[in-house]
GROMACS .gro file of C-alpha atoms in nm:
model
  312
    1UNK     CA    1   9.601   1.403 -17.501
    2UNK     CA    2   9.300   1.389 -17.721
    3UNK     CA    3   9.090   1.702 -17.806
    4UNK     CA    4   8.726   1.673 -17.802
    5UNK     CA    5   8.679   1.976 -18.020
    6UNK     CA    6   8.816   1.773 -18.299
    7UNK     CA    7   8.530   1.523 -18.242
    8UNK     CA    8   8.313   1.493 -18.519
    9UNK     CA    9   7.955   1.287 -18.525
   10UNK     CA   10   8.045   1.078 -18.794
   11UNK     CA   11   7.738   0.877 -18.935
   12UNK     CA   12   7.462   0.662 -18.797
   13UNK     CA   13   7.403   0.294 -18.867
   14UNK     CA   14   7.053   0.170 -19.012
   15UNK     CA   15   7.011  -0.177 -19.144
   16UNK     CA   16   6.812  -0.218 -19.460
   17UNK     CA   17   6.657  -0.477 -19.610
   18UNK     CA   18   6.728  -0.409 -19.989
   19UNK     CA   19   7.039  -0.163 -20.028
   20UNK     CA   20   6.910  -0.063 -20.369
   21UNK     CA   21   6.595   0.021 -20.269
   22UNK     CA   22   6.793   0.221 -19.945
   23UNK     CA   23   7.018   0.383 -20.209
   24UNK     CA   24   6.787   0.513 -20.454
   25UNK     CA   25   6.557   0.675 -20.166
   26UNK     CA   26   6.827   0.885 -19.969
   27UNK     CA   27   6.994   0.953 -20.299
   28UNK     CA   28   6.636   1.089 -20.454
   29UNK     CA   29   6.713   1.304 -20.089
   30UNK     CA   30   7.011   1.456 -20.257
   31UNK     CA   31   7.265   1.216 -20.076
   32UNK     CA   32   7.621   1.040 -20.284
   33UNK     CA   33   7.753   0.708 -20.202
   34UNK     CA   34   8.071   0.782 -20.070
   35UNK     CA   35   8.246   0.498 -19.957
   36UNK     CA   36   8.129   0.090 -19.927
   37UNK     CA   37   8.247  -0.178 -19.758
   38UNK     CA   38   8.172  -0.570 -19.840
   39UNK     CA   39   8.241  -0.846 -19.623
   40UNK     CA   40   8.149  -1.157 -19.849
   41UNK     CA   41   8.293  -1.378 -19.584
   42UNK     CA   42   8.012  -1.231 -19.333
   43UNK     CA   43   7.813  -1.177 -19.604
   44UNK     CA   44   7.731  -0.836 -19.526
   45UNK     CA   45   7.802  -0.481 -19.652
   46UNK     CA   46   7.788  -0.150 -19.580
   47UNK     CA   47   7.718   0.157 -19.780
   48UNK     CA   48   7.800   0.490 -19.669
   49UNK     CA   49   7.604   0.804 -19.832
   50UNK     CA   50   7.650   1.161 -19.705
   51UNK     CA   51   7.599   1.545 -19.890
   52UNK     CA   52   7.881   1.560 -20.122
   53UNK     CA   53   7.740   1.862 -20.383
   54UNK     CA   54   7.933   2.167 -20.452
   55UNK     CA   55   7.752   2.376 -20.159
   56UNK     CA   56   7.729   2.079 -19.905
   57UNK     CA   57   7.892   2.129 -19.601
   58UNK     CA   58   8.195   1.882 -19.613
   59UNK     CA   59   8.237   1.858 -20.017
   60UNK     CA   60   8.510   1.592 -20.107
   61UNK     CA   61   8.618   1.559 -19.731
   62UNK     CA   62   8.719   1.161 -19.675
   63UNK     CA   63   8.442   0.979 -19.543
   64UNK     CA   64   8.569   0.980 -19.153
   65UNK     CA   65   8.666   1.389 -19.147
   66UNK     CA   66   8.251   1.435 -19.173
   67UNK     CA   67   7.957   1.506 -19.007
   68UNK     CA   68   7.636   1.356 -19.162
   69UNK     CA   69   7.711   1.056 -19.250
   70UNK     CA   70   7.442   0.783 -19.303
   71UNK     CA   71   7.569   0.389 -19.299
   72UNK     CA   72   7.332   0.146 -19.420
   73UNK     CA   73   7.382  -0.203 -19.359
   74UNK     CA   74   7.274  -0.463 -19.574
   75UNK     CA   75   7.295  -0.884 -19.471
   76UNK     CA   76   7.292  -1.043 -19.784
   77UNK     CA   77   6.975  -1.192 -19.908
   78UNK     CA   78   6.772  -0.985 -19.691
   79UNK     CA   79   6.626  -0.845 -19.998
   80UNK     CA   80   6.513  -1.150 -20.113
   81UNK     CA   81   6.327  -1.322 -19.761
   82UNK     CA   82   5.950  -1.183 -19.775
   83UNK     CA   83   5.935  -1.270 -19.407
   84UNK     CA   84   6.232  -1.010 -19.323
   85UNK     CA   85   6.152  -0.721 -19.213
   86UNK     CA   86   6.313  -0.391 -19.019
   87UNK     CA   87   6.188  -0.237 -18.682
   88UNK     CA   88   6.212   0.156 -18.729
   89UNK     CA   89   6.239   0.178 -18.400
   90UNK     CA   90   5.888   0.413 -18.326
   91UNK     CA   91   5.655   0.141 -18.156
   92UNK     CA   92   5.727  -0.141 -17.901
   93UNK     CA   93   5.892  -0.427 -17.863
   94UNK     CA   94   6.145  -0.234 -18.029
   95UNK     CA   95   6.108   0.144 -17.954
   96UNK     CA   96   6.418   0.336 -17.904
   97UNK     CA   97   6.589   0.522 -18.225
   98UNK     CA   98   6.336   0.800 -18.345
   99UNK     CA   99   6.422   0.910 -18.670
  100UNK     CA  100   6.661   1.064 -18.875
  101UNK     CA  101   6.652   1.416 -19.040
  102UNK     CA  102   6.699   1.637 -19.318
  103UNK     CA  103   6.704   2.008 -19.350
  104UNK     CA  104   6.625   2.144 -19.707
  105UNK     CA  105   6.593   2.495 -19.830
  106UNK     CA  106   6.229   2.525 -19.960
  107UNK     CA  107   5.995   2.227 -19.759
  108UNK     CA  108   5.693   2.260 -19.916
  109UNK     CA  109   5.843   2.208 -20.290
  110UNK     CA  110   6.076   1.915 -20.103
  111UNK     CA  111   5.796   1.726 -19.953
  112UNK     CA  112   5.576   1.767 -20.327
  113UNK     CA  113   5.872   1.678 -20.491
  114UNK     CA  114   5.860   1.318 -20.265
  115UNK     CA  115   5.490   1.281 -20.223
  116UNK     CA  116   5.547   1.315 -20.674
  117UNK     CA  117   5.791   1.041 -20.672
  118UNK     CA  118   5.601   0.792 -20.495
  119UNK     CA  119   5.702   0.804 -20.201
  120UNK     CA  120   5.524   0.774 -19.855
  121UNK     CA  121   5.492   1.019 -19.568
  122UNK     CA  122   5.415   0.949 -19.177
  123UNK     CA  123   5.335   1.300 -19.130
  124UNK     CA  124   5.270   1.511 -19.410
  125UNK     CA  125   5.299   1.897 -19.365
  126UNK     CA  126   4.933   1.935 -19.333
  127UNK     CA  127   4.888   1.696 -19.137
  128UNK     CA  128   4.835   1.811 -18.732
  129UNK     CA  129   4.904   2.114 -18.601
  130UNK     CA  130   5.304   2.169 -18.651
  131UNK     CA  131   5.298   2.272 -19.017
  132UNK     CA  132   5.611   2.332 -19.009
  133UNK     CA  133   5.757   1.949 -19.044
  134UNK     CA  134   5.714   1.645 -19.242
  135UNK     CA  135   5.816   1.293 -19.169
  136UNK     CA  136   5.859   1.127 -19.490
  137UNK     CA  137   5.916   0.711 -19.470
  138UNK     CA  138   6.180   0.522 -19.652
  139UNK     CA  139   6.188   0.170 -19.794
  140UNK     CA  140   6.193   0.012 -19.461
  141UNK     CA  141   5.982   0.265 -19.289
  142UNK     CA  142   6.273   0.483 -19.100
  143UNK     CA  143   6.081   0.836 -19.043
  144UNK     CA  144   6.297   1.061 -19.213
  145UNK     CA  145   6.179   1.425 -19.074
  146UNK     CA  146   6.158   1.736 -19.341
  147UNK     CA  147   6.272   2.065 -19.193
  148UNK     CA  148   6.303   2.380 -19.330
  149UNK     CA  149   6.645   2.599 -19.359
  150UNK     CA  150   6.422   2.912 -19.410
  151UNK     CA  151   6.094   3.012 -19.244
  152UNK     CA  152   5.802   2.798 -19.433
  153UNK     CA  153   5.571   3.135 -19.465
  154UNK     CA  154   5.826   3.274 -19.635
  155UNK     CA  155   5.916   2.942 -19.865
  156UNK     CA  156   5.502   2.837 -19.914
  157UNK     CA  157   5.482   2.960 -20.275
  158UNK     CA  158   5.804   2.879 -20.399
  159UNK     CA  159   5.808   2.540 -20.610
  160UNK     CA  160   6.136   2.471 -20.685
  161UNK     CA  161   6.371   2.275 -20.424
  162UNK     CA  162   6.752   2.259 -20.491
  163UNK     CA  163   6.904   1.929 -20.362
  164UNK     CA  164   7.212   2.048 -20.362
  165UNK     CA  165   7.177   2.257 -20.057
  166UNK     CA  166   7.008   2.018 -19.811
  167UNK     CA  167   7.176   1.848 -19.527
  168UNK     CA  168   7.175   1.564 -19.307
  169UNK     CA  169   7.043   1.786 -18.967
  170UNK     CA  170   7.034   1.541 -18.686
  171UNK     CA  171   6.951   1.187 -18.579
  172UNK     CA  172   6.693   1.127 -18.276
  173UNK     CA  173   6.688   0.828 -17.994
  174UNK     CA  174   6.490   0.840 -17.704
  175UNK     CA  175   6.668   0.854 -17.361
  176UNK     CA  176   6.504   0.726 -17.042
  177UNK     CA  177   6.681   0.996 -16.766
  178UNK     CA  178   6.771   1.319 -16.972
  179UNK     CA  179   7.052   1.438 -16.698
  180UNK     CA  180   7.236   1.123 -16.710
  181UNK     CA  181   7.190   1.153 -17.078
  182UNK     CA  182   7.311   1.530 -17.127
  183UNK     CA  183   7.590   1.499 -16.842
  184UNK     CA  184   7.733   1.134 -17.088
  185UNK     CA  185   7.657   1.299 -17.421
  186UNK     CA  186   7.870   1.627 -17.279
  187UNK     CA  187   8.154   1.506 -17.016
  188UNK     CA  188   8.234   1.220 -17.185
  189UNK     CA  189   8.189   1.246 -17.534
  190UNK     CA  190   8.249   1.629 -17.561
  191UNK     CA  191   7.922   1.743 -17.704
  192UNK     CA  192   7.805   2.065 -17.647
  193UNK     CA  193   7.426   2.108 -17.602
  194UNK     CA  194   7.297   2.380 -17.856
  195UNK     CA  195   6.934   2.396 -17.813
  196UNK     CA  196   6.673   2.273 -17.574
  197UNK     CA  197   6.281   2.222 -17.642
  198UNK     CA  198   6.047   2.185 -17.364
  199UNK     CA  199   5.714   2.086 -17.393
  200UNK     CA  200   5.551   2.062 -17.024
  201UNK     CA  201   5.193   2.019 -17.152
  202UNK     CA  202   5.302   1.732 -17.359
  203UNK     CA  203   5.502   1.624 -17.116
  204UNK     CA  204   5.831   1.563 -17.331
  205UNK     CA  205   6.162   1.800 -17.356
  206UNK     CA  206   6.416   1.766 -17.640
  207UNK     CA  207   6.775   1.830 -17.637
  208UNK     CA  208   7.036   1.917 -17.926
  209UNK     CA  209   7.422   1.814 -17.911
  210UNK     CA  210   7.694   1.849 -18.133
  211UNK     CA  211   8.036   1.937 -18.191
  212UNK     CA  212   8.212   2.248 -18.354
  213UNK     CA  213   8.142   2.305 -18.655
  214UNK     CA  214   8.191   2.632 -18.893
  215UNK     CA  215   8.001   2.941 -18.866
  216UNK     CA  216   7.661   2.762 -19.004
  217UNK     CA  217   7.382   3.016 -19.051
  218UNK     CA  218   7.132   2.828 -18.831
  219UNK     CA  219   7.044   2.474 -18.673
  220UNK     CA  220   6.894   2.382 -18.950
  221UNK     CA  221   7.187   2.446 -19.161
  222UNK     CA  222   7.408   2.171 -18.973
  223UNK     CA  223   7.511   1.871 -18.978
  224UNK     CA  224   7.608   1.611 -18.715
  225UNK     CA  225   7.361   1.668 -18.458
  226UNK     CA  226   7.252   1.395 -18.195
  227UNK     CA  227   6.822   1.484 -18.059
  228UNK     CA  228   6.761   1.332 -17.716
  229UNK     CA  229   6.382   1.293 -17.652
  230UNK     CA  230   6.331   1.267 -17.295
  231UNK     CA  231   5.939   1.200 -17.182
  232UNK     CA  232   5.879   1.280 -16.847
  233UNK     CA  233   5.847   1.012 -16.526
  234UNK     CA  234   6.041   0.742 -16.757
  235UNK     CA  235   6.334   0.796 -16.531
  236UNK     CA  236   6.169   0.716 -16.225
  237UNK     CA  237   6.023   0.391 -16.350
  238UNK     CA  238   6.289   0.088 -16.253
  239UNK     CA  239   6.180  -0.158 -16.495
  240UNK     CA  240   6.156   0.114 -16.807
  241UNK     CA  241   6.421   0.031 -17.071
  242UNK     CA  242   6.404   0.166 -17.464
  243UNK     CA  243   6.589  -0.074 -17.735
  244UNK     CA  244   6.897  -0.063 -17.833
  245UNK     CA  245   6.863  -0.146 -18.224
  246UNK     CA  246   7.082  -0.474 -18.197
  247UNK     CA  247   6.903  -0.720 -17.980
  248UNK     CA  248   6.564  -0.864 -18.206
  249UNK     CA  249   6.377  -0.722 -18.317
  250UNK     CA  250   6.641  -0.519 -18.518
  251UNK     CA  251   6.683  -0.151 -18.716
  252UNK     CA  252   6.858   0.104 -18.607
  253UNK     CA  253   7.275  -0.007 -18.531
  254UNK     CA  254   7.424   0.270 -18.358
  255UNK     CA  255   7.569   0.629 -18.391
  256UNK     CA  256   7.983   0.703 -18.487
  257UNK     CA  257   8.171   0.969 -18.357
  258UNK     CA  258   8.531   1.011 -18.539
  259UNK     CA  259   8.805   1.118 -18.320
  260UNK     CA  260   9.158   1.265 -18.375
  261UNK     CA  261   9.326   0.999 -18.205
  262UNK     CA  262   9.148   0.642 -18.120
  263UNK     CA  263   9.418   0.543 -17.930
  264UNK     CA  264   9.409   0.829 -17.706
  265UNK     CA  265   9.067   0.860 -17.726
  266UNK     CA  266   9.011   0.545 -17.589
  267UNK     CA  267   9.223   0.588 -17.323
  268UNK     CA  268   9.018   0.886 -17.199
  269UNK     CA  269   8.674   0.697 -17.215
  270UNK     CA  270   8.876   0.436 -16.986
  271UNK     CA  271   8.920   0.697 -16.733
  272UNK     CA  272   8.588   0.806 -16.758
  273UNK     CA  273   8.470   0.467 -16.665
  274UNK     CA  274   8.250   0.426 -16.969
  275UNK     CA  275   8.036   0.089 -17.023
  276UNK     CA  276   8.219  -0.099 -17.322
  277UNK     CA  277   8.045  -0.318 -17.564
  278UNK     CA  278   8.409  -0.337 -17.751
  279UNK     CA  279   8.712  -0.241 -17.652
  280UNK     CA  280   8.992  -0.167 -17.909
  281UNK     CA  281   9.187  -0.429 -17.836
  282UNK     CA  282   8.863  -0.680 -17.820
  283UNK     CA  283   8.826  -0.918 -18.128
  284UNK     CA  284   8.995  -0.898 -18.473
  285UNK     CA  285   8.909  -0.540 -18.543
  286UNK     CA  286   9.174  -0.344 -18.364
  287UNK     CA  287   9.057   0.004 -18.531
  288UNK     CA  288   8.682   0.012 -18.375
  289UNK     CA  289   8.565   0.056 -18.029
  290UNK     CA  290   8.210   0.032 -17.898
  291UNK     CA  291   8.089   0.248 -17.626
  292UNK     CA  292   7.748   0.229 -17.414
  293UNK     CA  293   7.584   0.528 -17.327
  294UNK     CA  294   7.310   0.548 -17.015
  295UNK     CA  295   7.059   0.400 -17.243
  296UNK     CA  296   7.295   0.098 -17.389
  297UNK     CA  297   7.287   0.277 -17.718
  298UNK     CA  298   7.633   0.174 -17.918
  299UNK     CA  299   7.842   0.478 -18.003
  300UNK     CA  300   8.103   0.347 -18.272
  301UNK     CA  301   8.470   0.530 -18.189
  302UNK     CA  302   8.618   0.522 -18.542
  303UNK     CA  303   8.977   0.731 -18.633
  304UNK     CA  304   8.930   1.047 -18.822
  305UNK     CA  305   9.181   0.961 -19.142
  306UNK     CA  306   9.270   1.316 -19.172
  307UNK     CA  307   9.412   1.371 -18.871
  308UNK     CA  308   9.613   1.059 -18.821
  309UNK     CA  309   9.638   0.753 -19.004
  310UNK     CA  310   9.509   0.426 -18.835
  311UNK     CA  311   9.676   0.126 -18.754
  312UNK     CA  312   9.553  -0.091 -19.015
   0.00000   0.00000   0.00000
């Protein structure tokens, strides 16, 4: 058997143009390179950056036994074509992934500290009517959303921001019928939904998943949760489809879950009757498996290193 409790969502996967660039942004964030991966054959690598500080919420854990992971995938000499560009997945032909987000202690000193460094914001905190959040932009103009761990009246005067304490909250991807959505995201994969947001007057309702995880104070003090946006009437609408991040034109990759047995794991998704862009025993890489959800969204199935050693 495989336990679902011991699911963790493991990272998400955004393509970059310059990794440098990438690194130095989510790193100004508070974020560690924790693991890498090159593949000069494919000419490609991938860098893996998560909250690794002495109050972060899976200090010195091995990069698969985490939640909040971020991947960012780099294709060689990316960096160096002026014509190359990422979609960040907010406006068509490619809408589809929303954004990712961090949770910080003390959001108005975070987002001065950004807006000091240079750095660009799609939303800034005075900007529209919901004070409360910020949507700063990174190098390839990802929105990265700014939440506060602590109420923002009580945090306005306060000018320091401690990196340290931040986390990697949730990542965000639109979904075109929420109850085939919520019944995948929970029967199959063994979420849990936490937290729903409607909004009938705007027409849109968003829903929080995640697995087990500590005693965290709040929401906002997690890490490893998946948003579904949901806008009303697109499930009724046959020819409505959002994008998937892999077919052109290209950003956002997919979300990982780790599990505590991939063999076993993947057994169960069989049996579920899940849509599979890779199967374990598809290609050379014997230690991945690809998953659909409703959407066509990949969902990575990875081995949690802790709990059992994998194959290769």
């Amino acid at each position: 058997m495989t336990d679902t409790s011991k699911y963790r969502f493991n990272h998400s996967m955004l393509r970059v143009k310059d990794p440098q660039a990438s690194i130095k942004f989510y790193e100004f964030l508070g974020m560690k390179q924790i693991n890498q991966a090159d593949f000069p054959d494919n000419k490609f690598s991938l860098y893996f950056l998560a909250y690794d500080d002495k109050n972060s919420a899976s200090t010195g854990a091995h990069w698969s036994d985490r939640q909040g992971v971020l991947e960012l995938t780099h294709n060689h000499g990316s960096e160096n074509d002026p014509n190359f560009k990422i979609a960040n997945g907010n406006s068509d032909p490619g809408k589809g992934f929303g954004h990712v987000c961090v949770a910080v202690d003390n959001i108005q000193a975070a987002c001065t500290r950004l807006e000091d460094a240079g750095y660009k914001f799609q939303k800034k905190l005075s900007d529209g009517r919901m004070r409360h959040i910020a949507f700063a932009l990174d190098p390839d103009n990802y929105w990265v959303e700014i939440i506060g761990q602590n109420d923002s009246e009580k945090t306005k005067d306060v000018k320091e921001t401690d990196t340290g304490s931040y986390r990697f909250n949730h990542t965000m991807i639109r979904v075109k019928d929420a109850e085939k959505s919520l019944k995948f995201y929970q029967e199959t994969m063994g979420m849990t939904l936490i937290r729903t947001n409607e909004n009938p007057d705007n027409k849109f309702n968003l829903y929080f998943l995640g697995y087990p995880e500590g005693s965290p104070a709040t929401q906002a003090h997690r890490e490893g949760l998946l948003e579904l946006t949901w806008n009303y009437g697109t499930e009724k609408d046959p020819n409505f489809k959002y994008h998937d991040g892999n077919a052109e034109p290209q950003g956002f990759g997919h979300i990982a879950v780790s599990v505590d047995d991939i063999d076993k794991a993947c057994a169960r998704f069989e049996e579920k009757g899940v849509s599979w862009k890779k199967r374990l025993t598809d290609g050379r890489m014997k230690n991945v498996a690809f998953v659909l959800d409703p959407d066509g969204y990949w969902i990575e199935i990875i081995q949690n290193e802790r709990l059992k050693k994998s194959n290769l």
